XYZ file of C-alpha atoms in Angstrom:
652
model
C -27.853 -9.527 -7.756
C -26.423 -7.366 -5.372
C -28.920 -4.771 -3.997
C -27.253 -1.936 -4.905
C -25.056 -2.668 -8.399
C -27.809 -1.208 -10.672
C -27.030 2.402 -9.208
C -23.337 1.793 -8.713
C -22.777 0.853 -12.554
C -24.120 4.586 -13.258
C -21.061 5.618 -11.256
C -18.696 4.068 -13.865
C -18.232 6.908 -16.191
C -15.379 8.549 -15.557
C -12.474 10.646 -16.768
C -9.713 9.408 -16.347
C -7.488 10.618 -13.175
C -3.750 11.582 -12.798
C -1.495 8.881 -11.222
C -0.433 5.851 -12.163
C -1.089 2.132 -10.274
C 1.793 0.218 -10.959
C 0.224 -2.651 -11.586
C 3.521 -3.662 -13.758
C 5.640 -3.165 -10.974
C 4.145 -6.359 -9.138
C 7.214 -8.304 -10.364
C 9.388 -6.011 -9.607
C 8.545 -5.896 -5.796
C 7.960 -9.623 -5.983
C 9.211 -10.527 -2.432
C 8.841 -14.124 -3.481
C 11.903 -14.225 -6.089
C 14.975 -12.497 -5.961
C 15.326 -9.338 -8.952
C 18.756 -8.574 -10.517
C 19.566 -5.263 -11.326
C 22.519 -4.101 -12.558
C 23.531 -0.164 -12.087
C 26.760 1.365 -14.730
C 28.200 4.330 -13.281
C 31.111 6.765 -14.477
C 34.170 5.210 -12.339
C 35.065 8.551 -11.365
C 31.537 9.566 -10.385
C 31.603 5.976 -8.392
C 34.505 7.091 -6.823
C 33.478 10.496 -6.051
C 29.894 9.177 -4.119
C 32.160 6.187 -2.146
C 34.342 9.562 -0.971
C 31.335 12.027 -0.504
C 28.891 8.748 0.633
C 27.626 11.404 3.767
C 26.362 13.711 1.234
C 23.360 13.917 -1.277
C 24.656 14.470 -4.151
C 23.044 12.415 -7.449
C 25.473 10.922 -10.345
C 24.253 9.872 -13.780
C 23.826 5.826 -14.132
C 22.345 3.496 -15.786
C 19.700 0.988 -14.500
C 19.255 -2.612 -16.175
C 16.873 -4.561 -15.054
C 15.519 -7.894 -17.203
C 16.141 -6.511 -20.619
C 15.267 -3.135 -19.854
C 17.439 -0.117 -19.192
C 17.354 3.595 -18.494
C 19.191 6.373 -17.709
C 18.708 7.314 -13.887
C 20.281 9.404 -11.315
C 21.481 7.418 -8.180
C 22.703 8.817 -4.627
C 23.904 7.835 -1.357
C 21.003 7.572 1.193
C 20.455 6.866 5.100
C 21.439 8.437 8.588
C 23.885 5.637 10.449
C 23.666 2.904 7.668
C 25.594 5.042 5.173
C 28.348 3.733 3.805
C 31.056 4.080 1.280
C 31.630 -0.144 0.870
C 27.908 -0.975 0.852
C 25.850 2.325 0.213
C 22.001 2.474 0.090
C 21.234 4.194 -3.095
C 18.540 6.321 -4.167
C 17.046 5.272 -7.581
C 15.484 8.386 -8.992
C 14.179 7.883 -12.515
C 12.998 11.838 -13.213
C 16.501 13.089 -11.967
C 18.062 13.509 -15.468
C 15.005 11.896 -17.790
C 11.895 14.401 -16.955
C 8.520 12.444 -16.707
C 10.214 9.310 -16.918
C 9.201 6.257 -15.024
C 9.933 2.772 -14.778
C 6.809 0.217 -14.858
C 4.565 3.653 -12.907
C 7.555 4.072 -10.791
C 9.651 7.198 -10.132
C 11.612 6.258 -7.566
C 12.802 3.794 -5.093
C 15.596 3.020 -2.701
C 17.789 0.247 -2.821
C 18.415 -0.750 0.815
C 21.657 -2.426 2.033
C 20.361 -3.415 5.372
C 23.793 -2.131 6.943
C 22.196 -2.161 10.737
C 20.538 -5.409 10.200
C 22.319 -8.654 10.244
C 19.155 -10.669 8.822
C 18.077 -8.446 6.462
C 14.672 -9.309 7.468
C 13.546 -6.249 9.997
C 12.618 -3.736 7.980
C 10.608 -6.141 4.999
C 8.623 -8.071 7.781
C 7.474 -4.863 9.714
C 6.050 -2.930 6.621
C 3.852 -5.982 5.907
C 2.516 -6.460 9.616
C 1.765 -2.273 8.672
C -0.424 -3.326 5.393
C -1.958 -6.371 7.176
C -3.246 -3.771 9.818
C -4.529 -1.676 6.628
C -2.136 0.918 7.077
C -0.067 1.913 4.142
C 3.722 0.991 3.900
C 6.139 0.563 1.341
C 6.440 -2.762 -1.032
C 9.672 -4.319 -0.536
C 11.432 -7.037 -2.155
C 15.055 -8.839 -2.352
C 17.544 -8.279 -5.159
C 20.796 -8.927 -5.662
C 22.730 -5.589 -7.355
C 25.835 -5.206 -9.471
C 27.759 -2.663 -9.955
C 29.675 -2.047 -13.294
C 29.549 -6.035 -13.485
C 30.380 -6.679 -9.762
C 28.059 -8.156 -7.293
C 28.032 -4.925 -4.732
C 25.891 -7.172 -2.459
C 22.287 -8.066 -1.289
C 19.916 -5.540 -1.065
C 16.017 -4.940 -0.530
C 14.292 -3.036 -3.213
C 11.953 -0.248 -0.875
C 9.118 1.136 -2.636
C 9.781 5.179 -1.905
C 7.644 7.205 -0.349
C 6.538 10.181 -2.456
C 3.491 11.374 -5.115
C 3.259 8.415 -6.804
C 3.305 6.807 -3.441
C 0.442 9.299 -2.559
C -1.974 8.728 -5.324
C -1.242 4.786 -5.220
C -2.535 4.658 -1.618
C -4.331 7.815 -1.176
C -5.790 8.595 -4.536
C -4.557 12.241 -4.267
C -0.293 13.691 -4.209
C -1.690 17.370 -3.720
C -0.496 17.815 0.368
C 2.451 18.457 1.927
C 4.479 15.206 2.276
C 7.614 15.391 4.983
C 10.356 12.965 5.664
C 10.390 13.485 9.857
C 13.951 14.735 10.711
C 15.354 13.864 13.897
C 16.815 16.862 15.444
C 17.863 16.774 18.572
C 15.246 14.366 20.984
C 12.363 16.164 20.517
C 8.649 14.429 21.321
C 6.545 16.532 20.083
C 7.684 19.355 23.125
C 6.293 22.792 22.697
C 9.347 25.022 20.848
C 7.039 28.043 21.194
C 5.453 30.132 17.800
C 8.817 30.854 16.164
C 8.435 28.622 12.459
C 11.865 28.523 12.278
C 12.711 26.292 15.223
C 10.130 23.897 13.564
C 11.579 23.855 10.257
C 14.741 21.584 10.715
C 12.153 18.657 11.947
C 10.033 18.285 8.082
C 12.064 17.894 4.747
C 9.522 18.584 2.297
C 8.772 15.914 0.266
C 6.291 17.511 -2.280
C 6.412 20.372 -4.623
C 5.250 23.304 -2.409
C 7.366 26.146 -2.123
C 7.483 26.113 1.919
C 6.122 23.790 4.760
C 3.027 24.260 6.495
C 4.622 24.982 9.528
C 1.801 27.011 11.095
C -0.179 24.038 10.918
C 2.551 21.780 12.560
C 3.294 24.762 15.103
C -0.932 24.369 16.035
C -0.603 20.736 16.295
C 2.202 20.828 18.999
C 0.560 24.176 21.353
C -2.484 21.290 21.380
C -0.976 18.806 22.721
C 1.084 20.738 25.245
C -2.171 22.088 26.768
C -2.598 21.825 30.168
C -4.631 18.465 31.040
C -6.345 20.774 33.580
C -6.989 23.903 30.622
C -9.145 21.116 28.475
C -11.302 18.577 29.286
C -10.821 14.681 27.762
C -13.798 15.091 24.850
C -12.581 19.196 24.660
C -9.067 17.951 23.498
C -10.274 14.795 21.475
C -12.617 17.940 19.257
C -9.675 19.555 18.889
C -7.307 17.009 18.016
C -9.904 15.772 15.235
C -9.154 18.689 13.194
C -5.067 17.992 13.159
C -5.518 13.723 12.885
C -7.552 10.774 13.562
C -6.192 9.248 16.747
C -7.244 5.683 16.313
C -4.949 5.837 13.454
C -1.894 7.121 14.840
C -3.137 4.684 17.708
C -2.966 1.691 15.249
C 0.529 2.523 14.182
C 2.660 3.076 17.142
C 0.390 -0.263 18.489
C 2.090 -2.009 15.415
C 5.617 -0.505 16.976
C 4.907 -1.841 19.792
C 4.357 -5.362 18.603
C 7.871 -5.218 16.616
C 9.876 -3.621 19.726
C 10.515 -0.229 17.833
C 13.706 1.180 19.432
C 13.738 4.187 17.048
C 10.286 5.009 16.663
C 7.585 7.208 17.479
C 7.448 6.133 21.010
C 10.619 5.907 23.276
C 12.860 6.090 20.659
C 16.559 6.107 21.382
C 17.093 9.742 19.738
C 13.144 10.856 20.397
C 10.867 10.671 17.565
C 12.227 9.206 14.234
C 11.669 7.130 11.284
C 8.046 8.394 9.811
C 6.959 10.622 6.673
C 4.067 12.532 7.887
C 1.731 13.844 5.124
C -0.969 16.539 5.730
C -3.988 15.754 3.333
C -4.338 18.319 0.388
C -6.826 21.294 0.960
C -6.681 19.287 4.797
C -5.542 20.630 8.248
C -5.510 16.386 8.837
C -1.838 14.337 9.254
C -1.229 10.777 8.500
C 1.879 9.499 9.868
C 3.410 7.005 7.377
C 5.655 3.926 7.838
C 9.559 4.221 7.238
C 13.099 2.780 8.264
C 12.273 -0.122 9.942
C 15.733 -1.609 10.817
C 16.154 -1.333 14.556
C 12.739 -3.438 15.305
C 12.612 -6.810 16.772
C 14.936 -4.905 19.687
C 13.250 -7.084 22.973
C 10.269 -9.524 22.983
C 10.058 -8.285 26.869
C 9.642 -4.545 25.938
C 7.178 -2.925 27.750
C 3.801 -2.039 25.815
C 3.687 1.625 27.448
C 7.343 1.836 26.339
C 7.630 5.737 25.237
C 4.072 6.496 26.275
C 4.154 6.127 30.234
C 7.360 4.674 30.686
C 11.268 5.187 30.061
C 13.571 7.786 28.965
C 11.870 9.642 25.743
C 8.444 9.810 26.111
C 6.101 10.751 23.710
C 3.506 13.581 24.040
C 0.763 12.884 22.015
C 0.945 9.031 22.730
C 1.144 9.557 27.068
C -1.703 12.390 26.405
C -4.058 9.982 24.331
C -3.731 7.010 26.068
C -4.510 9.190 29.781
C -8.084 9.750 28.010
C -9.959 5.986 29.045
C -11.305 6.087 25.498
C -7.894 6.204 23.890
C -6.403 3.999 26.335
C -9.032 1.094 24.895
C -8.004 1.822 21.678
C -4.476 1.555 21.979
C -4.845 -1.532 23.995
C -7.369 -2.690 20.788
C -4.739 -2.189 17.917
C -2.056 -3.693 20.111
C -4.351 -6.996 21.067
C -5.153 -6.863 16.841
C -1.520 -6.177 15.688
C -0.034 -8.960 17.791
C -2.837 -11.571 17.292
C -2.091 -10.934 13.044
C 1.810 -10.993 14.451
C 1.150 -14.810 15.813
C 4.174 -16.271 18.341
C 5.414 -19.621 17.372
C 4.202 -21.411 13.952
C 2.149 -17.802 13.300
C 1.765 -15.707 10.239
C 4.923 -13.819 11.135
C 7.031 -17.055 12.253
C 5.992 -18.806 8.610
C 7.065 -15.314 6.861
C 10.450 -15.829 7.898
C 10.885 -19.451 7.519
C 9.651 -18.666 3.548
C 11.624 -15.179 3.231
C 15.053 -17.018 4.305
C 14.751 -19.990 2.630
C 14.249 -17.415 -0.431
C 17.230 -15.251 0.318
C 19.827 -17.711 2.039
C 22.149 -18.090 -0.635
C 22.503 -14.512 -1.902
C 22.990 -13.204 1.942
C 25.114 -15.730 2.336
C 26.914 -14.613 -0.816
C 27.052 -11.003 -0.324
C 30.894 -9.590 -0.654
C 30.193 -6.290 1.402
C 28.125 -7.137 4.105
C 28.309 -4.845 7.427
C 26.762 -5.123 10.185
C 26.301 -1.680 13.052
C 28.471 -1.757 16.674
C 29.123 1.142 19.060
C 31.610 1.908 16.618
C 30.015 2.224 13.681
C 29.723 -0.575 10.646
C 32.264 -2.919 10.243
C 32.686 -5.888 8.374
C 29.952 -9.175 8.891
C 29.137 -12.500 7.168
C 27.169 -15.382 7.736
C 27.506 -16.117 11.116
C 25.517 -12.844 11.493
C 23.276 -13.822 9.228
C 22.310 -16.736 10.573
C 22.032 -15.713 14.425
C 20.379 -13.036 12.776
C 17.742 -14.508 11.550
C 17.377 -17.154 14.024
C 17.068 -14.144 16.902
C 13.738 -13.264 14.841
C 12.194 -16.547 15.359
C 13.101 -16.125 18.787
C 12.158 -13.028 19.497
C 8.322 -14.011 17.517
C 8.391 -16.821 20.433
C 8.650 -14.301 23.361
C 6.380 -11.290 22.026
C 3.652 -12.956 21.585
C 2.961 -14.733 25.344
C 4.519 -11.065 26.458
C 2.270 -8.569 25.219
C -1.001 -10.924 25.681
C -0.064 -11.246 29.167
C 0.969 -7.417 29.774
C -2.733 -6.706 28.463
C -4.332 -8.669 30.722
C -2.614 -7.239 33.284
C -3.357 -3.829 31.768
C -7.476 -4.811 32.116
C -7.450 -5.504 28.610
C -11.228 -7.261 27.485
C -11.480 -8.909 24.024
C -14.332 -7.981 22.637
C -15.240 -7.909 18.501
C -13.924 -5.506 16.334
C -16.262 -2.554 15.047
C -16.640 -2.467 12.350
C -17.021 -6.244 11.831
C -16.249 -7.666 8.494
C -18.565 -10.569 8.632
C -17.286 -14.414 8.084
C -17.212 -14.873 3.949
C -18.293 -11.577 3.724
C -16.252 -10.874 0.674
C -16.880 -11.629 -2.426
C -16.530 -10.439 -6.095
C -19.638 -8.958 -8.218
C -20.753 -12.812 -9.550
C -20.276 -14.421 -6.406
C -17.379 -16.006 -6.216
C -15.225 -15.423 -2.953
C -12.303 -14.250 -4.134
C -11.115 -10.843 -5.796
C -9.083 -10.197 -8.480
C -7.138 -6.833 -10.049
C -9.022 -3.941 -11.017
C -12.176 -6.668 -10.087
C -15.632 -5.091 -8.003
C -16.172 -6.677 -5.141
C -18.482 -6.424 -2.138
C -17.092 -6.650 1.923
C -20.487 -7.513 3.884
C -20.539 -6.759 7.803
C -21.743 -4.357 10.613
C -21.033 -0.955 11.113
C -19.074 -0.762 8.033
C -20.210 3.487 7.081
C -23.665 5.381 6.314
C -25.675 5.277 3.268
C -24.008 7.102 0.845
C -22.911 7.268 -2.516
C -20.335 9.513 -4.421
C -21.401 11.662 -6.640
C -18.831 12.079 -9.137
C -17.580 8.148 -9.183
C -15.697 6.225 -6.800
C -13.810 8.007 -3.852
C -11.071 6.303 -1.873
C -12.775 7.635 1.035
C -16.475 7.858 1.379
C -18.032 9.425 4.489
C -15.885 8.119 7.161
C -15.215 5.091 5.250
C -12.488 3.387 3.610
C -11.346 -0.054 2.389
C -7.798 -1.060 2.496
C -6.441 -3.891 0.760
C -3.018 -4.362 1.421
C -2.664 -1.241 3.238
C -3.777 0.568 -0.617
C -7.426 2.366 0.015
C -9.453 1.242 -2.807
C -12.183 3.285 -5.005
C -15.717 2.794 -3.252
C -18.498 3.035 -5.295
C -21.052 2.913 -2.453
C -21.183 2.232 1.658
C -24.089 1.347 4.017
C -24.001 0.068 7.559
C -23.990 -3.549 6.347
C -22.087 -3.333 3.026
C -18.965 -1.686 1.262
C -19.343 -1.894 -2.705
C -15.358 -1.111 -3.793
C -12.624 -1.839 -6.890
C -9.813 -3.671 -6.121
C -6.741 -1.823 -6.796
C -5.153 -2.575 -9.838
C -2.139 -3.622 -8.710
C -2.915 -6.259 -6.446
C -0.841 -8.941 -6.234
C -2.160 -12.753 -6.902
C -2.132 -15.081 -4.139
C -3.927 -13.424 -0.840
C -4.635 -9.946 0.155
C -5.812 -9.134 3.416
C -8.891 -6.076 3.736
C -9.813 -4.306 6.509
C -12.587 -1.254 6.706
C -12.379 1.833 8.268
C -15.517 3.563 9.384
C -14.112 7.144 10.884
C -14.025 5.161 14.126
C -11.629 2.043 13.919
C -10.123 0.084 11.860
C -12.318 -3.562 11.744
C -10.736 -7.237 11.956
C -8.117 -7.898 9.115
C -9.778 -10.447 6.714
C -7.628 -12.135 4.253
C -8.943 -13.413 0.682
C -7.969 -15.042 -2.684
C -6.845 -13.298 -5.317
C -7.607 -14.666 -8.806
C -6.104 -13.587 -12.041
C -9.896 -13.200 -13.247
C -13.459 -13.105 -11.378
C -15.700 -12.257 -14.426
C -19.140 -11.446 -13.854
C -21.061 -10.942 -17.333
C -23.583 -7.300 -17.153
C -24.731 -7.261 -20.764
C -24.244 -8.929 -24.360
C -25.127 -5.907 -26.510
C -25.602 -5.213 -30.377
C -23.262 -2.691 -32.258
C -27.091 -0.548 -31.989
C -27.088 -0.684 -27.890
C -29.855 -3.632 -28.403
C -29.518 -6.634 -26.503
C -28.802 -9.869 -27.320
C -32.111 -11.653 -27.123
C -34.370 -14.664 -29.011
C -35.628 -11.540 -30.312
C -32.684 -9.873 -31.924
C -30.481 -12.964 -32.207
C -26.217 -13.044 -33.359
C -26.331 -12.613 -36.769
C -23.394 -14.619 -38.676
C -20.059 -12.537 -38.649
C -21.352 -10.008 -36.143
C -19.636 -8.778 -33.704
C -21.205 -8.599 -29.849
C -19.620 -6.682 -27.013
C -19.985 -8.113 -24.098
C -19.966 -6.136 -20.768
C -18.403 -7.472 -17.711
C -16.587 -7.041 -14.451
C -13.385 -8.779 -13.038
C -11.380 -9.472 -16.279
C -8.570 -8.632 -14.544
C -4.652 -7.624 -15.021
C -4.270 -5.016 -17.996
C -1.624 -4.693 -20.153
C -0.882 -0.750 -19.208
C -0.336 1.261 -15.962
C -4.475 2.639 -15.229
C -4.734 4.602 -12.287
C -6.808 3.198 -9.149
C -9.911 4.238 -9.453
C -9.546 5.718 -13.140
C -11.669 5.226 -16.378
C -10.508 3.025 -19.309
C -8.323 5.571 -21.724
C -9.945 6.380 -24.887
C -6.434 6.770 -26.472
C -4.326 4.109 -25.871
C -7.217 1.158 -25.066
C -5.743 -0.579 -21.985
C -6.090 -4.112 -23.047
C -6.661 -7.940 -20.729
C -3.343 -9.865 -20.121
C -5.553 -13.036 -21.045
C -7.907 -13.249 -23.879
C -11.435 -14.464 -22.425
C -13.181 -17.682 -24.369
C -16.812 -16.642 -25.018
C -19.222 -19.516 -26.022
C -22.213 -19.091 -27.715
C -24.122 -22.270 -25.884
C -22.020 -24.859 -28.543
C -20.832 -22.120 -30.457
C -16.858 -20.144 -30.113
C -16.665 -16.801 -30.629
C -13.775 -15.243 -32.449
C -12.109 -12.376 -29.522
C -11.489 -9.060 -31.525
C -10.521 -6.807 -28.219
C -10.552 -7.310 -24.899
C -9.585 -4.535 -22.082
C -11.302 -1.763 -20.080
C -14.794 -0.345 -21.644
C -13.241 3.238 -22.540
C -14.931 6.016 -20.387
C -15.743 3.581 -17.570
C -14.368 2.688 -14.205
C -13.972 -1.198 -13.353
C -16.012 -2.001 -16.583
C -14.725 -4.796 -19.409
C -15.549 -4.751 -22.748
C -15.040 -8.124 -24.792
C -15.656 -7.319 -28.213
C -16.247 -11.490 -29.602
C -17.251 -12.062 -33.376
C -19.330 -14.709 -34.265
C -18.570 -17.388 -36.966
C -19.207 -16.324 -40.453
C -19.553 -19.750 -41.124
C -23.528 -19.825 -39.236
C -25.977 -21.092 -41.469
C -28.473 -18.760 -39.653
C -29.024 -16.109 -37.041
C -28.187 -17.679 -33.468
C -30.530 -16.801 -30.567
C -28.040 -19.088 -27.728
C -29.607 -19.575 -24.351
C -26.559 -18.538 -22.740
C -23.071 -17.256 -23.262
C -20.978 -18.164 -20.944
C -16.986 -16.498 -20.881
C -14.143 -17.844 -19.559
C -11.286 -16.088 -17.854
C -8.373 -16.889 -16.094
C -9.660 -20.293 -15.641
C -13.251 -18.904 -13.979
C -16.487 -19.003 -15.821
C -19.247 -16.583 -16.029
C -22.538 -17.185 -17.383
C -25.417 -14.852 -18.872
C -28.788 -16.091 -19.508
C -29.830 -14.658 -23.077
C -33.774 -13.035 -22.676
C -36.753 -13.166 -25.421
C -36.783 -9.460 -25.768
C -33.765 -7.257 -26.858
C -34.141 -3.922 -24.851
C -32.554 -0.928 -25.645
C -29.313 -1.625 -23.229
C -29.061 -4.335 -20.330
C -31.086 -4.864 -17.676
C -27.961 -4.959 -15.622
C -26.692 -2.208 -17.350
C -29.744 0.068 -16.496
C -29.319 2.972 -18.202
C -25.324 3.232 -18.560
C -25.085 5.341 -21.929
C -22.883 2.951 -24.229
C -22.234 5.274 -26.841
C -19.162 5.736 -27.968
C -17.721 2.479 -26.195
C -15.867 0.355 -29.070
């Protein structure tokens, strides 16, 4: 029993909240199969976007995808990679359709990887971002037609907007901005005017202006004298614009991939970010985007753009002069490239999977281009191949590169803080593994400070936040040696890799199983809130409902963090096998306890066919191929023991 669940369960009643997870988008940004979608445009509207490809302009289509299909408005999309042969297209599903989305999405870009020969950049970088616990879009191949004709391979891209907000954030109220490059700017002091600021942030969200005056306050900060402000005088300030281990962590994953069109030292100054400002928050996150020029030299240096070369960055070279900062940066960059791995590493296997996947439809694609000095031309396999070979190549180099270039920079190893502790993840029930939607426990040190929301789960609690998969996921409760948290939804099966945050760093990156079901049995109640006991026994063609965590996928879009609807019940994928100690019980529902946050209800009858009332020792349910067992008292109380106190009433 975990110290702390009998406190946590009174957290699960909930309204629901706005959002939705997307758990049924999993197989659509599958990167381990290949989709087919299939787009019908007007050929004169077709021809009119191939002519106007430089401009934004949406056309009506229509999106098919297996054996569904909806109206959708498509555009042209991208800086240098736009073209009129192979564009990258915009999929917006609210453009003409209002409220409409497709499996919780409302958006995403189809991307034709026109400035990357292997198609592998930009897909391989976002998930070195999530295994850091930093969010970044989903990607995954497809192969796309085009009023019946193969247009070419592509990479679905998860887009970055308010569903993308409350998915990883739990909240879509800030300001979200696509970073425009305008000229080489690195963050350089422009003066007060809000109008020489405004051509660097395309508003994302639904606000009627930018907050430049925040932005503007950001930048006179960081162009402060070194001599006006001491080290711990500008790290106060700072704090109220950002968190700089975070913005640490992600140009330190940049680094790692050779970013020539970054944050740091990029070849037109800063580029290639969103940057969203928390709602009702002075605070900026700087988000993960366009990742097609990395993997540009395995010998780049790792103060590239920070103390050294042509652009260099501001904030980064002021940060990294304070000792503190310096440690950090030299921390996320030790962490990103020991998840990175050189030969035979995470990153190396990636690659050898993703291209076996993908060989034959890159191979195959009709319009493949490829970027020169001169803008795209024409490309094919030989591209392809060298390509994708240079990746394993340039894995091979980075890693001996940047190990050595910390040493040299005084770089000490030393354990992460906060420390996720060796097995010290597990779902409620025991077993070490998670599963969607499941709650689960991270044991370590340092992890946050005894608190407790007071309204349900928060994505971030304190200073603390879990990230699985880069997504932060509800907590229910944090202490200095434990993390109680829901799994998002959405998780995929197969691994996930968590990592806590306690307002400090980010801790080691632990990776863990993810099961289609981790049930953990709370309660086996009567239809009166009584339960089942040798005392108030299963009465022939009653029906029980039995209480439980980790039942896993649902059969609707629930947002992370959100109560079981009390409309629409959101119902189990599988249906659970409940035994009465000999005895089957007959399933009549099983899905999210309405009301309730992370809870199952499994309503099970029992035969009609009993002789007698049955007072089993234990009922044991089965899910997803895991068992969990509940030891049946002698005296029926008036709810659970484990339960303490949750009010049932009303729950079907």
């Amino acid at each position: 029993m975990h110290s702390n669940r009998l406190s946590i369960l009174m957290l699960m009643v909930l309204s629901a909240v706005s959002g939705l997870t997307q758990s049924q988008a999993n197989v659509f940004l599958d990167d381990s199969t290949i989709q087919v979608i299939h787009l019908t445009m007007d050929p004169a509207d077709l021809a009119t976007l191939q002519q106007n490809y430089t401009l934004n302009t949406y056309y009506p289509a229509t999106f098919a995808w297996n054996g569904q299909s909806l109206q959708v408005g498509v555009r042209s999309h991208g800086g240098g990679s736009r073209s009129p042969v192979k564009p990258n297209l915009d999929v917006n599903f609210t453009k003409y359709v209002k409220k409409q989305d497709f499996l919780g999405l409302t958006f995403f870009l189809l991307k034709a990887n026109n400035e990357d020969p292997s198609n592998l950049h930009e897909w391989l970088s976002m998930k070195l971002f999530r295994k850091m616990g930093l969010p970044a879009p989903r990607e995954a191949p497809a192969q796309v037609y085009l009023n019946n004709q193969l247009l070419g391979f592509y990479f679905i891209v998860e887009h970055e907007d308010e569903s993308y907000l409350q998915r990883n954030f739990g909240e879509s109220g800030g300001y979200l901005y696509e970073w425009q490059q305008n000229g080489v700017y690195e963050f350089n002091n422009l003066g007060t005017d809000p109008t020489l600021y405004a051509p660097l942030v395309d508003l994302k969200t639904s606000q009627a202006a930018p907050d430049l005056a925040n932005l503007i306050n950001l930048v006179q900060l960081i162009n402060q004298p070194a001599t006006s402000l001491t080290d711990d005088q500008f790290a106060s300030a700072l704090s109220q614009f950002m968190n700089p281990a975070l913005f640490l962590a992600h140009i330190a994953v940049e680094s790692v991939l050779a970013e020539e069109d970054g944050i740091c030292g990029g070849i037109v100054g800063m580029n290639n970010f969103f940057l969203y400002q928390f709602q009702n928050s002075t605070l900026y996150q700087f988000l993960a985007w366009d990742k097609d020029l990395t993997f540009s030299d395995p010998n780049r240096d790792i103060f590239f753009g920070i103390t050294n070369g042509s652009n260099i960055n501001l904030l980064a070279q002021r940060l990294v002069g304070i000792p503190r900062y310096r440690t950090m940066y030299l921390n996320s960059l030790a962490k990103a490239q020991t998840l990175f791995g050189g030969t035979g590493g995470w990153a190396d296997v990636e690659l050898t999977r993703e291209y076996a996947l993908i060989h034959d439809a890159a191979v195959n694609d009709p319009n493949k281009q490829c970027a020169t000095s001169n803008g795209l031309i024409p490309c094919g396999v030989t591209d392809f191949e060298t390509g994708a070979q240079w990746l394993h190549t340039y894995v091979a180099g980075r890693y001996p590169m940047v190990m050595s270039s910390l040493a040299s920079a005084g770089y000490v190893a030393t354990p992460a803080d906060p420390q996720i502790a060796a097995g010290g993840i597990a779902a409620w029930g025991g077993t070490a593994a998670v599963s969607p939607g499941g709650l689960t426990t991270v044991n370590g040190l340092d992890l946050g400070s005894n608190l407790q929301p007071t309204n349900g789960p928060v994505r971030l609690l304190g200073n603390t936040f879990v990230a699985v998969n880069g997504v932060r996921a509800p907590l229910f409760s944090t202490t200095p040696t434990q993390v109680q948290f829901q799994v998002p939804a959405d998780v995929p099966l197969g691994t996930a890799n968590v990592v806590v945050w306690n307002g400090n760093d980010l801790s080691n990156s632990v990776d863990v199983s993810v099961l289609a079901a981790t049930p953990d049995i709370l309660g086996v109640i009567h239809a009166d809130g009584t339960t089942l006991s040798s005392a108030r026994p299963m009465l022939p063609g009653e029906t029980l409902s039995i209480y439980a965590a980790g039942l896993g996928i649902l059969n609707q879009n629930v947002a992370i963090g959100a109560a079981g609807p009390t409309d629409v019940l959101a119902t189990t994928l599988l249906t659970p096998q409940v035994m009465a100690d000999a005895t089957p019980l007959s399933i009549q529902f099983s899905g999210l306890a309405p009301g309730f946050v992370g809870l199952y209800q499994v309503n099970a009858m029992a035969p009609t066919s009993l002789s007698a009332p049955l007072a089993p020792r234990v009922v044991l349910l089965t899910q997803g191929g895991q068992s969990a067992s509940w030891t049946v008292g002698s005296v029926g109380a008036s709810v659970s023991s484990k339960l303490h106190g949750v009010q049932l009433t009303g729950a079907r």
